[in-house]
Coordinates of C-alpha atoms in Angstrom, one line a residue:
X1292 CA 84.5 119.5 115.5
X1293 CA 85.6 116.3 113.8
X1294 CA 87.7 116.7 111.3
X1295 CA 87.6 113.0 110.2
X1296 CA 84.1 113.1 109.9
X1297 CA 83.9 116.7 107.9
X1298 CA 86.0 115.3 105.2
X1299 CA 84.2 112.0 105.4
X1300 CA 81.1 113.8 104.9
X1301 CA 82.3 115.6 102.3
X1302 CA 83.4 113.2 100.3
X1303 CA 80.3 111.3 100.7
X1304 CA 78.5 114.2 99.3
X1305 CA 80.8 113.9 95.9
X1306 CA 79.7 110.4 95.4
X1307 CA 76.4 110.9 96.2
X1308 CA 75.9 113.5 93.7
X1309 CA 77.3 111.4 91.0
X1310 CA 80.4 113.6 90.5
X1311 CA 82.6 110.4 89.6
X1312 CA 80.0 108.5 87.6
X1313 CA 80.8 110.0 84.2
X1314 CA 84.2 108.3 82.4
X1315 CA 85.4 111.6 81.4
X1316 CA 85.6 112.7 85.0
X1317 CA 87.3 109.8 86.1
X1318 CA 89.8 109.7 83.2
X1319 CA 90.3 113.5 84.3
X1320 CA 91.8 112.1 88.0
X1321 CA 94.3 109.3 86.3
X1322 CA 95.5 111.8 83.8
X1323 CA 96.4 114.0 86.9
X1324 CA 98.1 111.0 88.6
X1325 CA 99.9 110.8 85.5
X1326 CA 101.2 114.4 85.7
X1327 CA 102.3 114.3 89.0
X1328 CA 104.4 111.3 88.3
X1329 CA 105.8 113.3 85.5
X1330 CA 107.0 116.3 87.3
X1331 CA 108.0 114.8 90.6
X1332 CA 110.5 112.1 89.4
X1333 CA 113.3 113.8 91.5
X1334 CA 111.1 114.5 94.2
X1335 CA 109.5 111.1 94.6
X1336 CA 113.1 109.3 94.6
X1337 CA 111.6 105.8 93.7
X1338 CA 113.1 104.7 90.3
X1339 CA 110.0 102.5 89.8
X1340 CA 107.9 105.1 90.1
X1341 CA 108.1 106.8 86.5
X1342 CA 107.5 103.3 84.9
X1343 CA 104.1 103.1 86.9
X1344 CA 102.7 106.0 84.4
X1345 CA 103.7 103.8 81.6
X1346 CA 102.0 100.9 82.7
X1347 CA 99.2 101.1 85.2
X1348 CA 98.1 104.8 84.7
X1349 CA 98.0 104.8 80.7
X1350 CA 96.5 101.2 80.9
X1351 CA 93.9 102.4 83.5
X1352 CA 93.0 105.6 80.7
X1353 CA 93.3 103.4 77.8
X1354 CA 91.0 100.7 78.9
X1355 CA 88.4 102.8 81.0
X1356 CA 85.4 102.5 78.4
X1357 CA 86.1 99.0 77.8
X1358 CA 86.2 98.6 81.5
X1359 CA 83.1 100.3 82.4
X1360 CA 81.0 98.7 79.9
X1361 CA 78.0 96.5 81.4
X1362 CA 79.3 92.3 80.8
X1363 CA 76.4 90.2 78.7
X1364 CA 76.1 86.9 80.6
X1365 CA 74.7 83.9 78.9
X1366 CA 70.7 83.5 79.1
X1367 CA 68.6 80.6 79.6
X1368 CA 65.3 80.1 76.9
X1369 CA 63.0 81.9 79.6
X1370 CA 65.0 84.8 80.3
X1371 CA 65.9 85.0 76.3
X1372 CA 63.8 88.5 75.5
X1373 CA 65.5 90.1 79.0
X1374 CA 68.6 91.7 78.9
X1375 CA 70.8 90.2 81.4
X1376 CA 74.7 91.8 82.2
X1377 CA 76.9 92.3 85.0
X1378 CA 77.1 96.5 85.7
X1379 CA 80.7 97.3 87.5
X1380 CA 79.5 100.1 90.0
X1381 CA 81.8 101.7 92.9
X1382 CA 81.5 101.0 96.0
X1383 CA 81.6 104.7 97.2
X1384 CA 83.8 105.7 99.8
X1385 CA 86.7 103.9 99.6
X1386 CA 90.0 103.4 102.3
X1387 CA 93.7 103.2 101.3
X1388 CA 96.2 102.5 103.5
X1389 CA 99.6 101.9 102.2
X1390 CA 103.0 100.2 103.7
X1391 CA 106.5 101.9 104.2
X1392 CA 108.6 100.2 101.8
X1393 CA 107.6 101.2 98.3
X1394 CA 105.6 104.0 99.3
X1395 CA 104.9 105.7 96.1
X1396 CA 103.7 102.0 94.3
X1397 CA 102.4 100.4 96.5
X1398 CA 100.1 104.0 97.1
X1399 CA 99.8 104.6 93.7
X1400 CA 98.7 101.1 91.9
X1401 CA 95.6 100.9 94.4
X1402 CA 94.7 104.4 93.8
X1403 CA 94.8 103.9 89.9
X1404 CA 91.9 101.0 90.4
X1405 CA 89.8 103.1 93.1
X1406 CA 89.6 106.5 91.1
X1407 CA 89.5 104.2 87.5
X1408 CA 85.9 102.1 89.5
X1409 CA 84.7 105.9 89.9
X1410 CA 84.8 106.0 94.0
X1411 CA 86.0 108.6 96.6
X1412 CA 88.9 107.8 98.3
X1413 CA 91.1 108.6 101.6
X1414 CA 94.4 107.7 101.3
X1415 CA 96.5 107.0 104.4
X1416 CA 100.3 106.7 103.7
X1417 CA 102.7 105.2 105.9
X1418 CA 103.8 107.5 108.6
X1419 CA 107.4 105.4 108.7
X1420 CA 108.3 106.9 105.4
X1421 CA 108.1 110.5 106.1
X1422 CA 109.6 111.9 102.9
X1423 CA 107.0 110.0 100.9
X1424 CA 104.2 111.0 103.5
X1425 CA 105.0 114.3 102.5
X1426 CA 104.7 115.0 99.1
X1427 CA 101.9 112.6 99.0
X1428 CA 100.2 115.0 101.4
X1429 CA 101.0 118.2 100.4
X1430 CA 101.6 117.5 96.5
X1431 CA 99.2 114.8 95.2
X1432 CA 96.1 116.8 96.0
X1433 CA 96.7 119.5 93.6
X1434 CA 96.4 116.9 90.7
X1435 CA 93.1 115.5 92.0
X1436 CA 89.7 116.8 92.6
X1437 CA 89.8 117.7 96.5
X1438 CA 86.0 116.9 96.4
X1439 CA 86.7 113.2 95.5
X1440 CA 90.3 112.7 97.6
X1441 CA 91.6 113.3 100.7
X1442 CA 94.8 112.3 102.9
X1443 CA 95.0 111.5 106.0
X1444 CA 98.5 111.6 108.7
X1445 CA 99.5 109.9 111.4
X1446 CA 100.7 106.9 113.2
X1447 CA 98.7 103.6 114.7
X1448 CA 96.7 106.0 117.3
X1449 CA 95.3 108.2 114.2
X1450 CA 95.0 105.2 112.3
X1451 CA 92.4 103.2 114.7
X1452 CA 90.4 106.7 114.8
X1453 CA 90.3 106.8 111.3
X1454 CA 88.8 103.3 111.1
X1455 CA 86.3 103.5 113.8
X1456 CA 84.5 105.3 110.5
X1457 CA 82.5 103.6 108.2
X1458 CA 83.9 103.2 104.6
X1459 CA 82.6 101.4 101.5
X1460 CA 85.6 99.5 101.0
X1461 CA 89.2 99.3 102.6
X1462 CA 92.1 98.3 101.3
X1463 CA 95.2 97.4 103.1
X1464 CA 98.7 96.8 102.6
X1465 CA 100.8 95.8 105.4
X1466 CA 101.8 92.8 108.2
X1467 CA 99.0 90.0 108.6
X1468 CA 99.1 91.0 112.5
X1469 CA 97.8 94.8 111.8
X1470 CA 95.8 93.3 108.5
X1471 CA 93.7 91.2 111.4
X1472 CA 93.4 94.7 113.6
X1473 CA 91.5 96.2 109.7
X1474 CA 89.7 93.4 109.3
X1475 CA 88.6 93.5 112.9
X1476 CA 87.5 97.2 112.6
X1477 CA 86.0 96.6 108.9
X1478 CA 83.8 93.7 110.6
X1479 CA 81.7 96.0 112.8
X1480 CA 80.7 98.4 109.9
X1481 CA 80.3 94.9 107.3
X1482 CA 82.6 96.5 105.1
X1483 CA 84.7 94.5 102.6
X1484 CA 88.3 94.2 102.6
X1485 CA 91.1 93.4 100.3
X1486 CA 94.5 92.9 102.6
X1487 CA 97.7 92.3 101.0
X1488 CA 99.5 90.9 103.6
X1489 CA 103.0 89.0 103.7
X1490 CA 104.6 86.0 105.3
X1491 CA 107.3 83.5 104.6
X1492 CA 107.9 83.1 100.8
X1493 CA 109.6 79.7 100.0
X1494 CA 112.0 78.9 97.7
X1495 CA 112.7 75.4 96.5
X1496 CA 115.7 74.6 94.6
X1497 CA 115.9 71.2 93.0
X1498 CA 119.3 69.1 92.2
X1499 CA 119.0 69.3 88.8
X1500 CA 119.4 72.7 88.1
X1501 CA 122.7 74.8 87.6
X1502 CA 123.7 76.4 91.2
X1503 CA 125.2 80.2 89.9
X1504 CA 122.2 81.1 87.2
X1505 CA 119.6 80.4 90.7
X1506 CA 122.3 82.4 92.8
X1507 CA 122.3 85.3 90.6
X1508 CA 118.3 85.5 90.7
X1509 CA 117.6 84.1 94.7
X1510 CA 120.5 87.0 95.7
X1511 CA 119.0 89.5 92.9
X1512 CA 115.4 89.2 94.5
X1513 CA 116.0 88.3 98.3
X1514 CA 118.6 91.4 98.4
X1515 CA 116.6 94.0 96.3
X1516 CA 115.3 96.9 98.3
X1517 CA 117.5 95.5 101.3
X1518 CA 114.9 93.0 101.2
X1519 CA 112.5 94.6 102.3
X1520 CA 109.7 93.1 99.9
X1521 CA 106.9 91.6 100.3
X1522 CA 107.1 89.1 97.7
X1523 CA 111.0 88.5 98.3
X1524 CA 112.3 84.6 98.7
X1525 CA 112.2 84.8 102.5
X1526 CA 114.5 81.2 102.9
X1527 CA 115.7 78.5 100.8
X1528 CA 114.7 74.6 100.7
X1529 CA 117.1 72.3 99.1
X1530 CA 119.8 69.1 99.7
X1531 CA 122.8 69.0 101.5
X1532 CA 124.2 68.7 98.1
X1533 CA 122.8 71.7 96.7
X1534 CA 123.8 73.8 99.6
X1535 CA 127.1 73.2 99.5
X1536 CA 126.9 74.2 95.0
X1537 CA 124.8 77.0 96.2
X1538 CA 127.1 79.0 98.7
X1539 CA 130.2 79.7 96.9
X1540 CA 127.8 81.0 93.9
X1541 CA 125.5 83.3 95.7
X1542 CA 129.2 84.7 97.3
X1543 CA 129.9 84.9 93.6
X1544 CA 126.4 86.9 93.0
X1545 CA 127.0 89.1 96.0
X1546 CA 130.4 89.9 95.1
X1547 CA 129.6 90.5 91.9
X1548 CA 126.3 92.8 92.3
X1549 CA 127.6 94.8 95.6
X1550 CA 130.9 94.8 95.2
X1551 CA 133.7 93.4 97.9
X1552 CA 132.4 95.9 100.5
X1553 CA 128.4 95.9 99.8
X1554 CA 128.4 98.3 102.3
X1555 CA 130.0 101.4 99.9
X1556 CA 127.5 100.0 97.2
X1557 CA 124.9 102.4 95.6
X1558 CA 122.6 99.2 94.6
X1559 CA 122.7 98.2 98.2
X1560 CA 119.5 99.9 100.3
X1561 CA 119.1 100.4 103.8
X1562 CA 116.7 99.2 106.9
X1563 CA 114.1 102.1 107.2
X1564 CA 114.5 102.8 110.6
X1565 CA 115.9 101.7 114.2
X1566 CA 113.5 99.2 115.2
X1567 CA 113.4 97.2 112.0
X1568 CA 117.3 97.4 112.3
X1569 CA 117.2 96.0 116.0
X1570 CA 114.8 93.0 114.9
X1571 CA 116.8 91.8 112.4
X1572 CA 120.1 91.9 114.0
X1573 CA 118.6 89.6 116.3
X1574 CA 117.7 87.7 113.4
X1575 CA 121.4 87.2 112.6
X1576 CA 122.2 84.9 115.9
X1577 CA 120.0 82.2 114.1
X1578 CA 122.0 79.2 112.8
X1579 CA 125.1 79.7 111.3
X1580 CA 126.3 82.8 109.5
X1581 CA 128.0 81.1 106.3
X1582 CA 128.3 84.2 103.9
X1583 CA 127.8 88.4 105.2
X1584 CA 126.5 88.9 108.5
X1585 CA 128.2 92.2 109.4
X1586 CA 126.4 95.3 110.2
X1587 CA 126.8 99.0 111.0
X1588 CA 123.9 100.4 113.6
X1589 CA 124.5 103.9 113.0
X1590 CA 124.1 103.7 108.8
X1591 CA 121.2 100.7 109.5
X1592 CA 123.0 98.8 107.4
X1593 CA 122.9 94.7 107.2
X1594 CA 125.3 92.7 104.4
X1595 CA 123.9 90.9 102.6
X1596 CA 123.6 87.2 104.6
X1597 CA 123.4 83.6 104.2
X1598 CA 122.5 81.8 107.1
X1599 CA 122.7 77.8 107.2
X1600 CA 122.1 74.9 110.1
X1601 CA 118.7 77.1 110.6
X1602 CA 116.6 75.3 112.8
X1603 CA 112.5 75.3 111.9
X1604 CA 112.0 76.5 115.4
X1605 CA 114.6 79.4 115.1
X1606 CA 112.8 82.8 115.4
X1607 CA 114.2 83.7 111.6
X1608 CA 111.9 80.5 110.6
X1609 CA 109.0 82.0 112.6
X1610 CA 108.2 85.7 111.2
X1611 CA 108.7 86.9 107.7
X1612 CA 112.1 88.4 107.7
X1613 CA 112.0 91.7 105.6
X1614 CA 115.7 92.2 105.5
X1615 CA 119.0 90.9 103.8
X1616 CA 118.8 87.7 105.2
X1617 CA 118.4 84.3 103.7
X1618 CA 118.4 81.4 105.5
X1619 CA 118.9 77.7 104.1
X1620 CA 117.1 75.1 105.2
X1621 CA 118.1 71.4 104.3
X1622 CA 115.4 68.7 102.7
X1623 CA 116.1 65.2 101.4
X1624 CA 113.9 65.7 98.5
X1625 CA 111.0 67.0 96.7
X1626 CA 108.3 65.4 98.8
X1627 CA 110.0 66.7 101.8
X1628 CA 110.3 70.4 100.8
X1629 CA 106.5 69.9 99.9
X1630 CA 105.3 68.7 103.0
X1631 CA 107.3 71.8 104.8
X1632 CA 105.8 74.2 103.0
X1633 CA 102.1 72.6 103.5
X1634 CA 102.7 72.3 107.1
X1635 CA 103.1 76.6 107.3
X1636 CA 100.7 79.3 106.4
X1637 CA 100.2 79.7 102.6
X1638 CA 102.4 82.3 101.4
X1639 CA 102.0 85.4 99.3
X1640 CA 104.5 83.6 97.1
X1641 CA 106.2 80.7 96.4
X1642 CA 109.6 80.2 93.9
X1643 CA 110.9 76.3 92.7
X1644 CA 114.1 76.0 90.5
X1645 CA 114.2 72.9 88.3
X1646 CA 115.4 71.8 84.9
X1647 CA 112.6 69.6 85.0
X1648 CA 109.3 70.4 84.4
X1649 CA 108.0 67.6 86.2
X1650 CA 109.1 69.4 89.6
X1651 CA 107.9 72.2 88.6
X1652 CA 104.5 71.4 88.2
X1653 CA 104.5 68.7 90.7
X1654 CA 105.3 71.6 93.5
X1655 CA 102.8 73.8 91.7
X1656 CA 100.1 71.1 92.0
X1657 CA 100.7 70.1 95.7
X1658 CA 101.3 73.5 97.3
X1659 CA 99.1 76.9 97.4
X1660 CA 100.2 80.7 97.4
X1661 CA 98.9 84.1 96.2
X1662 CA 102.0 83.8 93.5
X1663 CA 103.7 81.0 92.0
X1664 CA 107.0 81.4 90.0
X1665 CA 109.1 78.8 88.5
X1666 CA 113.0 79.5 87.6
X1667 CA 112.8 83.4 88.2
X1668 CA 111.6 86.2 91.0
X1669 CA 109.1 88.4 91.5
X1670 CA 109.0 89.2 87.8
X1671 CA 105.2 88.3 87.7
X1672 CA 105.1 91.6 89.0
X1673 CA 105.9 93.4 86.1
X1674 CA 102.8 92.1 84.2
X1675 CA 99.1 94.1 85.0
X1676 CA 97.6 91.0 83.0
X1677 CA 98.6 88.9 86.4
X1678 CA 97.4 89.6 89.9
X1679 CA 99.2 90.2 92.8
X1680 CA 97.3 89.1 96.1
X1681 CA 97.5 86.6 98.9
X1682 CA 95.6 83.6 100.2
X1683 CA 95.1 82.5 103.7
X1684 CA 97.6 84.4 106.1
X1685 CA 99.4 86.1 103.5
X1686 CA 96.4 88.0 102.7
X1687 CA 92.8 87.9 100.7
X1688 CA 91.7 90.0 97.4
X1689 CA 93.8 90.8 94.5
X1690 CA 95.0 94.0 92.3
X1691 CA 97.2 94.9 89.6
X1692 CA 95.7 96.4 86.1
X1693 CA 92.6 95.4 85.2
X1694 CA 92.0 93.0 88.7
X1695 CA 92.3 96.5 90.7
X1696 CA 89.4 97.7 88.9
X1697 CA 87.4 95.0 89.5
X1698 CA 88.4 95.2 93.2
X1699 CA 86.9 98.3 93.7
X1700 CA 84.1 97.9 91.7
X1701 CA 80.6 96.1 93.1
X1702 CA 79.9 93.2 90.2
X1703 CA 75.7 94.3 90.2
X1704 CA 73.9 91.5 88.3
X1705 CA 71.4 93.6 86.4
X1706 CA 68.1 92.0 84.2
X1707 CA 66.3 93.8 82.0
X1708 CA 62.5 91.9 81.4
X1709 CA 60.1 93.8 79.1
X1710 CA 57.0 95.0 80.9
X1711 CA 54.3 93.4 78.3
X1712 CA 54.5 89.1 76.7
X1713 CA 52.4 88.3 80.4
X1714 CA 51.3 85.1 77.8
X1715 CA 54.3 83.7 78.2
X1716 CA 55.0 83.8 81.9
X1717 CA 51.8 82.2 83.0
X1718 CA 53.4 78.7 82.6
X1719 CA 55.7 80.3 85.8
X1720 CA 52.8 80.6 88.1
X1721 CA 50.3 78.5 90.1
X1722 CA 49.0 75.8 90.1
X1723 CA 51.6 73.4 89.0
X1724 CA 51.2 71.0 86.8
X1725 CA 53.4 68.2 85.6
X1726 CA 53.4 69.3 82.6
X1727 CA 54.0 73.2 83.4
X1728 CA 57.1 72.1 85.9
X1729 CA 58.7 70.0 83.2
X1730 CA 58.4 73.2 80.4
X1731 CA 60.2 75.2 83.2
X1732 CA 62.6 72.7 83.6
X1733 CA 63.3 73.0 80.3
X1734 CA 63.1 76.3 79.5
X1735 CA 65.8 77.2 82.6
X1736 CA 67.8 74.6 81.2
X1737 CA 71.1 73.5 83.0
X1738 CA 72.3 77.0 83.5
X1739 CA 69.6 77.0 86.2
X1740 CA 70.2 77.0 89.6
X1741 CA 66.9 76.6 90.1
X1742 CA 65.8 74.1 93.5
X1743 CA 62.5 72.5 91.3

């Protein structure tokens, strides 16, 4: 017996049956996602967890029909009495496997699109967060159909069995190095991927800009969740100058948001477990420690830290830092900072503070990232009409609102041509003429990509 494969095969069975075609079905599933958000706000413990309802859920049910409906495309004079459209089908079976650090979200907002496309899905939450784990496990399913969902447990070892199984689609949220071990495994079945992966988010902060209102919004989003987001500013690029206006007002943003002991702050979160802890400690021998840099082993906690004279080569420069850290690296100017960024991977995001919206857009023409933010944080975020997802090493595929539906959903390019008129294709077949290959010419017109 393999229990993998029985539920596999189960599932399978739903979708093949048609079970999830119908919009009313589907709807059916969000609307239970939507209950069990309702009455396990205390038990899920994520405060952004009640606003997901609000935003992706009831979008997802409002916007279904609208969603599902075949897409006219534009028609060329010869293919003017077909019926040509785009038809958004799932892709059938369909696997989710979701990070540690905002387990309910970033489990949730993936699941919306899947079930919303109409596929079957396994989801496979984090092991590391085992309160999460569990009431994803043992709760969730009694607001879905069991015939359409299923959740798997388990660490790495379970993990690699699960995805020696063929799925329709897998979708993965995690570190580029276990995003290259999906891919790997995805490769030998040809199944398609979306990996939200992470990486070193850079931050540039220009001279011309006032030093405490980007202090109150680099420490508000490096230091949220402990850091430990993906789309956090992972270090900062700016002047001598600037550092030296920046430190005393990020002390003041510190101060002022956790307190003169962060450490007995409520808004202040913790590493998730002993390892992480252990990694970034060592993380805090890099450069110079110019503002926090204490920690506690047995609460995992880290203060909130400003590190300066970081080197490039410096391990905190090397791996994305998923903690309280911020290093501050020093540039001579715009072109510099630029050419930095351009010499690393691309990013899953990318931040520049400037009163001048000719830095701005110069470092949003000359660089690439998943995300681009000017003057602010992560606050892209809290729009579904944006999507979040990576390029390069930070990760490939996009989601949110609308863009996860369309993730899970095969774009089948569908024409209709009436069986009779056989008068007016004969121009289409042998012999050529001259003349017959210029009215084919022009009755493709430009839209063609036509060879002739």
């Amino acid at each position: 017996m393999d229990p993998i494969r029985d539920t596999l095969q189960r599932l399978r069975e739903t979708f093949r049956a048609g079970r999830m075609q119908p919009a009313e079905f589907r709807a059916a599933q969000l609307e239970g996602l939507g209950r069990f958000l309702r009455d396990h706000k205390q038990l899920l413990q994520e405060a952004l967890a009640q606003d997901l309802h609000k935003n992706e859920v009831d979008l997802a049910l409002k916007s279904l029909h609208p969603w599902m409906k075949d897409e006219p495309v534009a028609k060329s004079l010869l293919t003017q009495l077909d019926s040509a459209f785009i038809r958004r089908e799932p892709f059938g079976l369909v696997l989710i496997i979701t990070p540690w650090n905002y387990p309910v979200n970033l489990t949730l907002l993936p699941l919306v699109g899947a079930l919303a496309a109409g596929n079957c899905v396994v989801l496979k939450p984090s092991e590391i967060s085992k309160g999460t784990e569990k009431v994803l496990a043992e709760v969730l399913p009694q607001y879905l159909d069991q015939s359409c969902f299923a959740v798997m447990l388990g660490g790495p070892k379970e993990t690699g069995q699960l995805l020696e199984h063929k799925f329709d689609y897998i979708f993965f949220t995690g570190s580029p190095r276990v995003g290259r071990i999906v891919m790997a495994a995805a490769a030998k079945h040809l199944t398609p991927v979306t990996l939200e992966l992470g990486g070193k988010n850079p931050c540039y902060v220009d001279d011309n800009c006032d030093p405490q209102t980007v202090a109150n919004r680099v420490a508000f989003f490096r230091y949220f969740n402990a850091g430990q987001t993906c789309v956090a500013p992972d270090y900062v690029l700016c002047s001598p100058k600037m550092q030296e206006r920046l430190l005393p007002a990020l002390q003041s943003a510190i101060t002022r948001f956790y307190g003169e002991d962060p450490r007995s702050s409520p808004d202040l979160g913790r590493i998730i477990n002993e390892k992480h802890f252990q990694r970034l400690q060592g993380l805090l021998g890099c450069g110079r420690v110019a503002i926090g840099g204490q920690s506690d082993e047995s609460d995992r906690y880290i203060a909130p830290t400003v590190l300066v004279d970081v080197q490039e080569t410096e391990p905190v420069m090397q791996e994305e830092i998923f903690g309280p850290i911020l290093p501050i690296v020093n540039v001579r100017s715009l072109d510099e900072a630029i050419d930095f960024i351009k010499r690393r991977e691309k990013p899953l995001a990318l931040y520049a503070f400037s009163n001048s919206n000719q830095v701005v857009n110069k470092m949003l023409d000359r660089t690439s990232s998943g995300s681009f933010t000017s003057n602010d944080g992560f606050v892209n975020l809290t729009l579904p009409s944006l999507p979040l997802g990576g390029v390069g090493n930070s990760g490939m595929g996009r989601y949110h609102g609308k863009y996860s539906f369309d993730t899970f959903s095969h774009h089948r390019a569908c024409l209709l041509s009436p069986s009779g008129l056989e008068k007016l294709n004969e121009i289409r077949y042998p012999p050529y003429t001259d003349r017959n290959q210029q009215l084919i010419r022009w009755a493709l017109g430009s839209q063609s990509c036509t060879l002739l």
